Short mmCIF file of C-alpha atoms in Angstrom, two decimals:
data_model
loop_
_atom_site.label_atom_id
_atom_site.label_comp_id
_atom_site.label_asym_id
_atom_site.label_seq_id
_atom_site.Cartn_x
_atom_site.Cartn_y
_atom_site.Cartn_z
CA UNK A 1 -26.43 -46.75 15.47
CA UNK A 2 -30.00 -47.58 16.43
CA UNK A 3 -31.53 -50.57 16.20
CA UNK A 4 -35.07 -48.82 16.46
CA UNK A 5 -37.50 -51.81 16.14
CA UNK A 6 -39.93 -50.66 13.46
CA UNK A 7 -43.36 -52.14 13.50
CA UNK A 8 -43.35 -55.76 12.90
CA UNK A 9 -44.92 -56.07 9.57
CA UNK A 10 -46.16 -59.70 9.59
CA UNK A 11 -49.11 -60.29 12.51
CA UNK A 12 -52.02 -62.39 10.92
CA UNK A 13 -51.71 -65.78 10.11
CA UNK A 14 -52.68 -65.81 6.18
CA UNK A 15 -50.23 -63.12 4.10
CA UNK A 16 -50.51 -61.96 1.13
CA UNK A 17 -47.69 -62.15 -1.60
CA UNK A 18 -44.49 -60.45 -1.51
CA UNK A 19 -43.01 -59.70 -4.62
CA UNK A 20 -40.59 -57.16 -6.35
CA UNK A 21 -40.92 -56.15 -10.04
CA UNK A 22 -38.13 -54.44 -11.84
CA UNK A 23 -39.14 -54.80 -15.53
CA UNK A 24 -41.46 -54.90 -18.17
CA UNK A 25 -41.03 -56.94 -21.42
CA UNK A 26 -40.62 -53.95 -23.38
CA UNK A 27 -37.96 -52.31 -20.75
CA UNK A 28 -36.31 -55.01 -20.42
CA UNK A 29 -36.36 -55.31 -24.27
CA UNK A 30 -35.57 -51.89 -25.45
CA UNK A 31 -32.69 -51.83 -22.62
CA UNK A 32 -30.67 -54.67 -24.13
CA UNK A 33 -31.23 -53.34 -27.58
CA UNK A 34 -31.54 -49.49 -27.31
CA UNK A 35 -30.50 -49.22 -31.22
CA UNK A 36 -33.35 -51.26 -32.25
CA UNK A 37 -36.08 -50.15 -34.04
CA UNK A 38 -38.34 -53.41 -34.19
CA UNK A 39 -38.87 -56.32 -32.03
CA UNK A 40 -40.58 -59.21 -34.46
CA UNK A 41 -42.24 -61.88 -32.52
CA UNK A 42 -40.58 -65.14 -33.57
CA UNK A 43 -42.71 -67.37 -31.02
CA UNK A 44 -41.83 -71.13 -30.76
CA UNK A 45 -44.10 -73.76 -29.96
CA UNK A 46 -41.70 -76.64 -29.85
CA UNK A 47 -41.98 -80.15 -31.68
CA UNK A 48 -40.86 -83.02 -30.35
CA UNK A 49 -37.70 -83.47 -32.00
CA UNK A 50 -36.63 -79.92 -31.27
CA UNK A 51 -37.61 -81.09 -27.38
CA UNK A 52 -35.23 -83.59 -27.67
CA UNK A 53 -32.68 -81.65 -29.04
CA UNK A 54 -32.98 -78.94 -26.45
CA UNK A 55 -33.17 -81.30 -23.68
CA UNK A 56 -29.85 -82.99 -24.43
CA UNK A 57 -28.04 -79.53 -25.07
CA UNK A 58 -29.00 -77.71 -22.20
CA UNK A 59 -29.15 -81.32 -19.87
CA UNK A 60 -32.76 -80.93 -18.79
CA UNK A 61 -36.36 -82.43 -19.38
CA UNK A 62 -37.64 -80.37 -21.85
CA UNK A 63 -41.12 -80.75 -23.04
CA UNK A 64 -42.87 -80.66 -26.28
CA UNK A 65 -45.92 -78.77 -27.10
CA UNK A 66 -44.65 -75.29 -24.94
CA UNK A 67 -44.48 -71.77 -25.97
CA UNK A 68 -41.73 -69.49 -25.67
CA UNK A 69 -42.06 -65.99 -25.92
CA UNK A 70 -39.17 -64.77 -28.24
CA UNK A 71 -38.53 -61.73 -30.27
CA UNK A 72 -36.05 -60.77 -33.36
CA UNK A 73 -34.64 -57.47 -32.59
CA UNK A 74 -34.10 -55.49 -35.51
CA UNK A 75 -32.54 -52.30 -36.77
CA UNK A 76 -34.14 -51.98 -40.10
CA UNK A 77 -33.28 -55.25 -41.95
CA UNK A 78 -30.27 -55.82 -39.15
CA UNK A 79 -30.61 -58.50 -37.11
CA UNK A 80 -28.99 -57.03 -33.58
CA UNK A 81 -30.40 -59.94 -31.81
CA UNK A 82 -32.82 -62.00 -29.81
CA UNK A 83 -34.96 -61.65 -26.59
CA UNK A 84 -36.67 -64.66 -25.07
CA UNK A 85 -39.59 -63.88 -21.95
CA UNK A 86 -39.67 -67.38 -20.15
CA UNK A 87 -40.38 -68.03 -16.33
CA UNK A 88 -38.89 -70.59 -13.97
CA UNK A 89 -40.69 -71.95 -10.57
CA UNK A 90 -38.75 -72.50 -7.38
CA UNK A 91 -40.50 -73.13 -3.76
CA UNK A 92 -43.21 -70.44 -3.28
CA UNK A 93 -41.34 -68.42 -6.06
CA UNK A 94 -42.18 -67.21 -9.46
CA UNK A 95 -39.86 -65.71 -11.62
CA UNK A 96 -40.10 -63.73 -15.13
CA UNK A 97 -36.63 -63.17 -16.37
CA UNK A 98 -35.24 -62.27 -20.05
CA UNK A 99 -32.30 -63.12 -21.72
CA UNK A 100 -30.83 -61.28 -24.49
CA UNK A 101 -28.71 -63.04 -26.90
CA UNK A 102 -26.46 -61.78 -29.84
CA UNK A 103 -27.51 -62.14 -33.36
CA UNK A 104 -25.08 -66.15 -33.24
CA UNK A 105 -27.05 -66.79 -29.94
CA UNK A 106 -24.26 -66.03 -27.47
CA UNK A 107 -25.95 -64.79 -24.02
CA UNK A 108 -25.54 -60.94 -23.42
CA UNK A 109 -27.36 -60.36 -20.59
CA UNK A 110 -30.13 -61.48 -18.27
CA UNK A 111 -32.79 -59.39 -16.38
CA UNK A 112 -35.12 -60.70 -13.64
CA UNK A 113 -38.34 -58.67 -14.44
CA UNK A 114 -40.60 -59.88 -11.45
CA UNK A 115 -40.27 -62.24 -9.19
CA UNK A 116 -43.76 -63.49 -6.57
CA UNK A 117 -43.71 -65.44 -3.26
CA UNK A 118 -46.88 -67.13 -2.62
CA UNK A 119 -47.44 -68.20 1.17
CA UNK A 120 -50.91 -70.36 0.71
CA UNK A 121 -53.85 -69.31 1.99
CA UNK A 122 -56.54 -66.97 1.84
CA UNK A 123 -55.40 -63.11 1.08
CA UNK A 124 -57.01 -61.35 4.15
CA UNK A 125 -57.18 -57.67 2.86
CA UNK A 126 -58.97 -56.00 5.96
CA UNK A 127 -56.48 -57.77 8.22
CA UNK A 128 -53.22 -56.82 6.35
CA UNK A 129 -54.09 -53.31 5.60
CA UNK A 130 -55.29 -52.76 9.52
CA UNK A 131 -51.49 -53.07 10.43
CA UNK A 132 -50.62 -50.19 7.96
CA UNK A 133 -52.62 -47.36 9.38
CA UNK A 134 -50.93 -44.15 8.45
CA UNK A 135 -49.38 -45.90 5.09
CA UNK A 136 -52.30 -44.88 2.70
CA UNK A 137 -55.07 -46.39 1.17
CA UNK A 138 -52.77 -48.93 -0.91
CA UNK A 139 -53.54 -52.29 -1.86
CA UNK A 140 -51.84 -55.00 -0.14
CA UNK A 141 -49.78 -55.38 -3.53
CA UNK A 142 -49.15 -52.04 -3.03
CA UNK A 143 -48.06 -51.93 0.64
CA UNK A 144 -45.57 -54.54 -0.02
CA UNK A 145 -43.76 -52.43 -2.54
CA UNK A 146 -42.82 -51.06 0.73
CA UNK A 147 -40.95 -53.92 1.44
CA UNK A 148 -38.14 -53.88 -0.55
CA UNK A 149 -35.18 -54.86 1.30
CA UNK A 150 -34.71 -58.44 2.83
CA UNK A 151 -32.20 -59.79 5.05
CA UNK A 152 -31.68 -63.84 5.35
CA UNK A 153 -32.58 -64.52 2.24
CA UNK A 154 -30.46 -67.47 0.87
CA UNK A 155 -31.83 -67.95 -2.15
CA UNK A 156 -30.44 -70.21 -5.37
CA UNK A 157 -30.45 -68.94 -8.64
CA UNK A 158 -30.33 -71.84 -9.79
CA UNK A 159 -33.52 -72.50 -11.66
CA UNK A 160 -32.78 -69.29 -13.28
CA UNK A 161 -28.97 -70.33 -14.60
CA UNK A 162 -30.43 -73.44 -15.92
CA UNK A 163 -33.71 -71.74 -17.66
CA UNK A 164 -30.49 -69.52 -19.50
CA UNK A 165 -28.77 -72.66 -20.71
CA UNK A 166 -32.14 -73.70 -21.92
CA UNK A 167 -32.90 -70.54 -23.46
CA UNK A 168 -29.40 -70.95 -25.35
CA UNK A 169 -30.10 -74.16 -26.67
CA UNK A 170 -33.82 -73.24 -27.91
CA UNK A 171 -32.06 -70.15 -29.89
CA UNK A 172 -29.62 -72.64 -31.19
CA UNK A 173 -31.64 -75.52 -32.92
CA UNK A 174 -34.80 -73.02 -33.63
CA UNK A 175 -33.15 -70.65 -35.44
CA UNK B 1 -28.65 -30.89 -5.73
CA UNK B 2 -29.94 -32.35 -9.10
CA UNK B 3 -32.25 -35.81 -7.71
CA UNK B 4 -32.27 -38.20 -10.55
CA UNK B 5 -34.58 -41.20 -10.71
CA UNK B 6 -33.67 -44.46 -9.23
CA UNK B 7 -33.47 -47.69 -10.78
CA UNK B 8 -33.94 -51.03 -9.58
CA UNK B 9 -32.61 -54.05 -11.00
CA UNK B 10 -31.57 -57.69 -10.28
CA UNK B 11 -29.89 -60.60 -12.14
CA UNK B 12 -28.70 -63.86 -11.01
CA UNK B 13 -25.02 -63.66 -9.52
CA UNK B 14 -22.89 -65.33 -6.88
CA UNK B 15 -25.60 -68.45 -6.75
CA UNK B 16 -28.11 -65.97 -5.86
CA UNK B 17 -30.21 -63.25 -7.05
CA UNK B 18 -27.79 -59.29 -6.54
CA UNK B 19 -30.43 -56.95 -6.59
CA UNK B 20 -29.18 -53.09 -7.28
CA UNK B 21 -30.95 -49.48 -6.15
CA UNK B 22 -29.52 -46.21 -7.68
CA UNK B 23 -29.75 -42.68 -8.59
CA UNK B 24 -26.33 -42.68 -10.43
CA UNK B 25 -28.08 -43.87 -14.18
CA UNK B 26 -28.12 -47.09 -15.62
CA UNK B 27 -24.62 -47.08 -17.18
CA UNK B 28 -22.74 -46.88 -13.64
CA UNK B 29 -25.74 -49.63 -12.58
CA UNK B 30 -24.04 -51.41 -15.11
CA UNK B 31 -20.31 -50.80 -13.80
CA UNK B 32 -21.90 -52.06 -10.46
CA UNK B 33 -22.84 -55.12 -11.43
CA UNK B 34 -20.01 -55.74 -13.71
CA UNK B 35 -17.79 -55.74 -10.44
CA UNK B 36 -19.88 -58.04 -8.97
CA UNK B 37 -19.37 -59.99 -12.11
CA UNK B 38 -16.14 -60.01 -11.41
CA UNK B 39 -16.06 -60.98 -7.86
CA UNK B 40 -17.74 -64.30 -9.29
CA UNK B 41 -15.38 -64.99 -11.50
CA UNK B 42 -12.54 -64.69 -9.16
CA UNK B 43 -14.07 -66.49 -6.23
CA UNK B 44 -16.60 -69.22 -7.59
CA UNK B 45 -15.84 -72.10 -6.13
CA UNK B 46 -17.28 -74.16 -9.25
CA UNK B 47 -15.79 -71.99 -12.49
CA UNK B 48 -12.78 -74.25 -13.17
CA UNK B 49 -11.16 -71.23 -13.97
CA UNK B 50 -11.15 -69.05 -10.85
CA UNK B 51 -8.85 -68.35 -8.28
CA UNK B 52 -10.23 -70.33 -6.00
CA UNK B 53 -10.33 -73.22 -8.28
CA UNK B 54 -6.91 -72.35 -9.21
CA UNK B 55 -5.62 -72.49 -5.53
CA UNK B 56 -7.61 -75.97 -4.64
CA UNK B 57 -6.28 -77.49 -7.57
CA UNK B 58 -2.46 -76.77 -7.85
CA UNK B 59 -1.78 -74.72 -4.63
CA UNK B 60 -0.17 -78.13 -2.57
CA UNK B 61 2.24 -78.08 -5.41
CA UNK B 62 3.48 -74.93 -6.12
CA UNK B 63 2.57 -70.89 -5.20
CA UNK B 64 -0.90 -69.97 -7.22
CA UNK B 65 -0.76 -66.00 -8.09
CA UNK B 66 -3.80 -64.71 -7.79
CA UNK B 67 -5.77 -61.55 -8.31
CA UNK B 68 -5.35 -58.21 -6.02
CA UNK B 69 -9.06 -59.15 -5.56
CA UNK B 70 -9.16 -62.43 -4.21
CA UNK B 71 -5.40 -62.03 -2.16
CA UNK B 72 -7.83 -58.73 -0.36
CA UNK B 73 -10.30 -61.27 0.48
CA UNK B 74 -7.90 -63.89 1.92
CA UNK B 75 -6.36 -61.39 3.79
CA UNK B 76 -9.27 -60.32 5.18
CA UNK B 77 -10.43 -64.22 5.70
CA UNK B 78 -6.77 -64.49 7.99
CA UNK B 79 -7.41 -61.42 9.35
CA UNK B 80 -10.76 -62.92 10.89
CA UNK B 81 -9.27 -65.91 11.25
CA UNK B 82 -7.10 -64.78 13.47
CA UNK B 83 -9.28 -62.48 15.27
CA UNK B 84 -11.80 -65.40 15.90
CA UNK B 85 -9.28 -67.92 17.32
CA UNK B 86 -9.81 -70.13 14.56
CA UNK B 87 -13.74 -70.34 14.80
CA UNK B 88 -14.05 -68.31 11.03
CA UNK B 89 -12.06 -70.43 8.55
CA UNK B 90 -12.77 -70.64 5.05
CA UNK B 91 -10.95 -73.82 4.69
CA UNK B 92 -13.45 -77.40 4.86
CA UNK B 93 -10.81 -78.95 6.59
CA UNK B 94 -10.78 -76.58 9.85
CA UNK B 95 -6.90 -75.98 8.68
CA UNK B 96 -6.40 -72.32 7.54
CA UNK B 97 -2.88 -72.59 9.09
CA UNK B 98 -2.18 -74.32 6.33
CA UNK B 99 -3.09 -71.48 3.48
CA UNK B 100 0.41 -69.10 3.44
CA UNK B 101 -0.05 -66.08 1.93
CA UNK B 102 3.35 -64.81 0.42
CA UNK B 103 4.69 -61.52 -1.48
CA UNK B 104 3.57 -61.31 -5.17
CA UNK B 105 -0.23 -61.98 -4.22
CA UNK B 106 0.84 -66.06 -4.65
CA UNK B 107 -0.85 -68.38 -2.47
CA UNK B 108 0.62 -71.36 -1.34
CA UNK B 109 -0.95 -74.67 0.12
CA UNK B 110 1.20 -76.37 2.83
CA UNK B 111 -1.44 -79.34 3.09
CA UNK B 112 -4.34 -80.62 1.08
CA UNK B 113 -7.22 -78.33 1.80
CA UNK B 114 -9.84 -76.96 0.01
CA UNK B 115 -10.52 -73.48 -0.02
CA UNK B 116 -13.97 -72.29 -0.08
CA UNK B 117 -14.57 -68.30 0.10
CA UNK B 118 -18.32 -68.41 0.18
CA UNK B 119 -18.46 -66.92 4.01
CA UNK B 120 -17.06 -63.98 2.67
CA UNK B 121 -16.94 -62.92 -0.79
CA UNK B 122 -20.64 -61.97 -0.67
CA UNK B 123 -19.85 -59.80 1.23
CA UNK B 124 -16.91 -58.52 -0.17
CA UNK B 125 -18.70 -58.29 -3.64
CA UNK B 126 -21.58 -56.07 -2.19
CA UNK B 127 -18.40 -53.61 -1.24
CA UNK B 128 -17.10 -53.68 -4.56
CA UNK B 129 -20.33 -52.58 -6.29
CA UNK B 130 -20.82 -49.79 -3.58
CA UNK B 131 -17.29 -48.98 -3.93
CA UNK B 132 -18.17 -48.32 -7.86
CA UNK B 133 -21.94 -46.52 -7.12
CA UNK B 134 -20.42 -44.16 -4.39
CA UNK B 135 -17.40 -42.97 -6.06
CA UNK B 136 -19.69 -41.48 -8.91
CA UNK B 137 -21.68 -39.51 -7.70
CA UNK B 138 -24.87 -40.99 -6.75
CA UNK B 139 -26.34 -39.41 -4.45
CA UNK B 140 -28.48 -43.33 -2.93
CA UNK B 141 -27.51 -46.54 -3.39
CA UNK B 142 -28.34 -50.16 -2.27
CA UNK B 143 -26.67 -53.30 -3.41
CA UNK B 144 -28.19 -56.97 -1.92
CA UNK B 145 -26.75 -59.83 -2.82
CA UNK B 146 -28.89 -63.17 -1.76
CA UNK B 147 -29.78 -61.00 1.81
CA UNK B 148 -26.04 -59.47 2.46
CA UNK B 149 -26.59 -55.87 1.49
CA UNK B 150 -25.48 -52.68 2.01
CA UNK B 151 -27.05 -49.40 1.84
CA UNK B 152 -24.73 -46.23 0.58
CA UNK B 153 -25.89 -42.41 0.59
CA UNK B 154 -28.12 -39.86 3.09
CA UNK B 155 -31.14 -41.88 3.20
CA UNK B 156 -32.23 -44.90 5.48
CA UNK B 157 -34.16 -48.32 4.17
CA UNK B 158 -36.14 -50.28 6.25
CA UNK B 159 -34.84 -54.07 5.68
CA UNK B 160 -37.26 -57.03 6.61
CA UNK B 161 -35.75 -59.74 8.50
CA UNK B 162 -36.91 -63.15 6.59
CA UNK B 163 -38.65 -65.17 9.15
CA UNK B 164 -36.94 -68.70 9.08
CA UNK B 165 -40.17 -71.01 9.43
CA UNK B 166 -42.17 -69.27 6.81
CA UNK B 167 -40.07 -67.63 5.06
CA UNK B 168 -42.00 -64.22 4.77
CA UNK B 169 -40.59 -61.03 5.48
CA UNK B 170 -40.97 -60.49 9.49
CA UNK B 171 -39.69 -57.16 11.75
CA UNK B 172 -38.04 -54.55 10.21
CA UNK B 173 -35.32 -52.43 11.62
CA UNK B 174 -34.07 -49.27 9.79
CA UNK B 175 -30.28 -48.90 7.88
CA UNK B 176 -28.11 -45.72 6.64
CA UNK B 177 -24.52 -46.17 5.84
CA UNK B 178 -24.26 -49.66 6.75
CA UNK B 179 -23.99 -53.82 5.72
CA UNK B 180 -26.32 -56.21 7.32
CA UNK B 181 -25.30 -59.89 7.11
CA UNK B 182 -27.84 -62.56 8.49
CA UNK B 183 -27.68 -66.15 9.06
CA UNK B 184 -30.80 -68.38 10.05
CA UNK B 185 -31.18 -71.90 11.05
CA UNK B 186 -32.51 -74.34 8.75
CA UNK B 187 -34.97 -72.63 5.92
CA UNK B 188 -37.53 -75.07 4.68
CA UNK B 189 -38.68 -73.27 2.70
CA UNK B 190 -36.14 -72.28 0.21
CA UNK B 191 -35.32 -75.59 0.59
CA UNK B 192 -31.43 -74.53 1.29
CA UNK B 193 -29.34 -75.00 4.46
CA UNK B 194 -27.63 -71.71 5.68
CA UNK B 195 -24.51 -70.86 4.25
CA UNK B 196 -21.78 -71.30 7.41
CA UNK B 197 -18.26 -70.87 6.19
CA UNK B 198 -17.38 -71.51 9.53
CA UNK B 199 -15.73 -74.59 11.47
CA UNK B 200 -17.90 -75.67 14.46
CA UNK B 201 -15.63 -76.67 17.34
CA UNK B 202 -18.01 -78.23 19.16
CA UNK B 203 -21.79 -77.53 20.28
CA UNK B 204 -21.91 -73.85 21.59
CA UNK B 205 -24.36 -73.58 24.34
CA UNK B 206 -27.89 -72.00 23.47
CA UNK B 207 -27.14 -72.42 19.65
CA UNK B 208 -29.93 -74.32 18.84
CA UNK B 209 -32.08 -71.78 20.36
CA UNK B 210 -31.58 -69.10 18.09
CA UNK B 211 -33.34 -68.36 15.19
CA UNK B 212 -31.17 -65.62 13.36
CA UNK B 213 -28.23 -63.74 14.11
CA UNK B 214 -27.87 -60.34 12.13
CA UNK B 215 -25.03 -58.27 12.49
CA UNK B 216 -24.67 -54.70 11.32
CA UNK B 217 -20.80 -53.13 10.26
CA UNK B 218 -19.38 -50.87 8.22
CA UNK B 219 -18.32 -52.99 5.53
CA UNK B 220 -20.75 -56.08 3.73
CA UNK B 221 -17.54 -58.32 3.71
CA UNK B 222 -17.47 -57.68 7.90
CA UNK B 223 -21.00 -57.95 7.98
CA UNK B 224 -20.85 -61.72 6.28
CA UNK B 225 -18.23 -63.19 8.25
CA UNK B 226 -19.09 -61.72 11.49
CA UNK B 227 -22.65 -63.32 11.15
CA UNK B 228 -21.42 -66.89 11.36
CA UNK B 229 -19.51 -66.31 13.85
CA UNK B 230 -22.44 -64.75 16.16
CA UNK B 231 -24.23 -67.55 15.09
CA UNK B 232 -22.01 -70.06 16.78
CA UNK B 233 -20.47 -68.03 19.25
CA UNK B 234 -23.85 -65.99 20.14
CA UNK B 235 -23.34 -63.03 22.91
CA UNK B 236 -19.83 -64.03 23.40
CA UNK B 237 -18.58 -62.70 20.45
CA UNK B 238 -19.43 -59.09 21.16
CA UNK B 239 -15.88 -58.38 21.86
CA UNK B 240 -14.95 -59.38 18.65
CA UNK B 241 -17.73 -57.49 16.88
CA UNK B 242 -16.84 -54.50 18.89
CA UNK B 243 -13.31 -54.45 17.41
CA UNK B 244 -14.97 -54.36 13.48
CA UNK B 245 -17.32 -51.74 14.22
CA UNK B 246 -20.44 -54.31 14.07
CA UNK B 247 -23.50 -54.88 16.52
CA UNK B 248 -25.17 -57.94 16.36
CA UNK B 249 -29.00 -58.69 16.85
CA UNK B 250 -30.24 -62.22 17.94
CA UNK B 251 -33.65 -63.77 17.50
CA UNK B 252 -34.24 -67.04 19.69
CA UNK B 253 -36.90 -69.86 19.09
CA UNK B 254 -38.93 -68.38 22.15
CA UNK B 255 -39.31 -64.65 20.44
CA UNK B 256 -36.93 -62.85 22.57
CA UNK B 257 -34.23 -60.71 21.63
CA UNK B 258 -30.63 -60.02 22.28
CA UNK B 259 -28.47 -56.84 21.13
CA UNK B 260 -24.76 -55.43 21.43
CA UNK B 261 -24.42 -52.14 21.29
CA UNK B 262 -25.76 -50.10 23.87
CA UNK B 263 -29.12 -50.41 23.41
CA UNK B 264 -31.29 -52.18 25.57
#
């Protein structure tokens, strides 16, 4: 099989972000809980004793004062369950993810809905776009859509796993 | 032929993010990643209650059965083992000798070493979820786990090598029908070492000149191993890759290249 060398995508020094996004809120919403005909927002803004509480559950430095994005899905009166939006930060990498939990807060399934790598520096459109003659009149965020498979990427999940343990204890001693 | 639309999803599995490209519908995208799901909780080395855990805990003592799954995988890790003269071994200690496979699917420890599947069961997990997307139907499918991915169906993708220093995405190369494995040196910026899952026997000449090693084979679990061992072994394990089907590509500190495979 070939190894054709495709143009090398990456030339000038300052690049913009690379990112991938999958879901919305409302996908990722309406995909965990097809049968629901509602999603209530049941926002947080947590005090400092619930802080505390979460913190020592989920074994992390919680802090006070911070919104979480949370919903009640409903079918009619039913409660079918919960969805909490929250986003974690690892090294040059921003994630959105939501967790879906059942109606006694047990985790049924998490969805990364975007995720952003930020290099630093200036975003040179005239630069990036010169490589991609022949590609379109796309915006850089555009052009990297075309980008979507990456090889030696060793990334953790880590930040993620915890922000779900987090999420499970801010379901627990909110609600 | 009926083209349905894809869909595109990832979720945190196998200590990484599996990312998952279909036309076969979001139930069987959901059977896909249920067998990755799987794979995870055979092989972790951390769940307390997988095989693997199972093995390093009371294997010295007595035969562990395991599941057709993970006795696949350790077959496979012998297999390579084997193949490798000992360079691939997914034991810390350097001792695979020491891991005795026997009828049953029961694994048996003959000395105190720790088993550690994480060179390979990436790999093997991408296969799994293929194995579930291509018997289906689907017409395209791509399954990446962490950068170990596999591409199923009549189209090509265009994969970006991450560049180690920076960490952006750097050349490209095309893929149809394939795995591509890579391993890179030291990653700053994820903060993370790369994974080896291999036993260094000593400095191997020109090593720390490399930058990446990516090998291409038919199978994600082939792809995986055989990267490590390119990595340490560099062009002298082209025989090897030869035998499993795979071609490797180099990148070196200084910007050249080196290929197997008949191309220049």
């Amino acid at each position: 099989m070939n190894w054709r060398h495709a143009a090398p995508l990456v030339v000038c020094a300052a690049c913009p972000a690379y990112g991938a996004q999958y879901l919305t809120v409302e996908q990722a919403q309406r995909e965990a809980f097809p049968g629901a005909t509602a999603f209530e927002s049941a926002d947080v803004v947590l005090s400092k004793v619930q802080a505390e509480e979460i913190s020592r559950q989920s074994d992390q430095k919680i802090r006070a004062g911070r919104r979480y994005r949370i919903w009640r899905a409903r079918r009619g009166s039913e409660l079918l369950g919960w969805v909490v939006a929250d986003a974690v930060i690892g090294k040059h990498l921003l994630i959105d993810y939501t967790v879906a939990l059942s109606p006694s807060g047990k985790v049924r399934g998490v969805e990364i809905l975007e995720y952003r790598e930020n290099y630093g520096g200036e975003i040179r459109r005239e630069a990036w776009r010169a490589q991609f003659t022949g590609k379109g009149t796309a915006s850089p965020l555009q052009l990297d859509a075309d980008i979507r498979n990456i090889t030696g990427a060793t990334m953790s999940c880590r930040h993620v796993t915890e922000g779900v343990k987090k999420v499970v204890a801010l379901i627990d001693v909110c609600f | 032929m009926f083209v349905s639309e894809r869909i595109r999803r990832a979720r945190p599995l196998l200590g990484t993010f599996v990312e998952i490209e279909t036309d076969g519908g979001p139930a069987l995208l959901e059977q896909a990643f249920a067998a990755i799901g799987r794979v995870e909780r055979l092989m972790s080395f951390h769940r307390p209650d997988s095989d693997v855990a199972r093995i390093n805990t009371h294997g010295a003592t007595g035969p562990v059965q395991v599941n057709a799954g993970t006795f696949e995988v350790l077959k496979k890790a012998r297999l390579l083992w084997e193949r490798s003269a000992g360079i691939f071994d997914v034991t810390r200690e350097g001792r695979f000798e020491a891991v005795r496979l026997t009828g049953a699917r029961e694994v048996h420890l003959a000395a105190a070493v720790t088993l550690d599947l994480g060179g390979i069961a990436k790999g093997w997990a991408v296969d799994q979820a293929i194995t579930v997307l291509a018997g289906s139907g689907a017409g395209f499918a791509v399954v990446n786990a962490g950068g170990d991915l596999r591409v199923w169906g009549d189209t090509a993708i265009e994969v970006a090598l991450r560049e180690p220093d920076s960490g952006r995405p750097g050349p490209a190369f095309q893929l149809a029908g394939a795995a591509l494995a890579t391993t890179a040196r030291y990653q700053p910026w994820s903060g993370r070492r790369p994974e080896t899952g291999v036993r260094s026997r000593g400095r191997v000449a020109g090593r720390t000149a490399l930058r990446s090693v990516s090998v291409r084979a038919p199978h994600c679990w082939q792809a995986d191993a055989l990267t490590k061992i390119a990595w340490l072994q560099g062009e002298s394990a082209a025989s090897l890759l030869r035998e499993f089907g795979a071609e490797a590509l180099w990148l070196r500190a200084d910007g050249s290249t080196a290929q197997t495979g008949g191309w220049a």
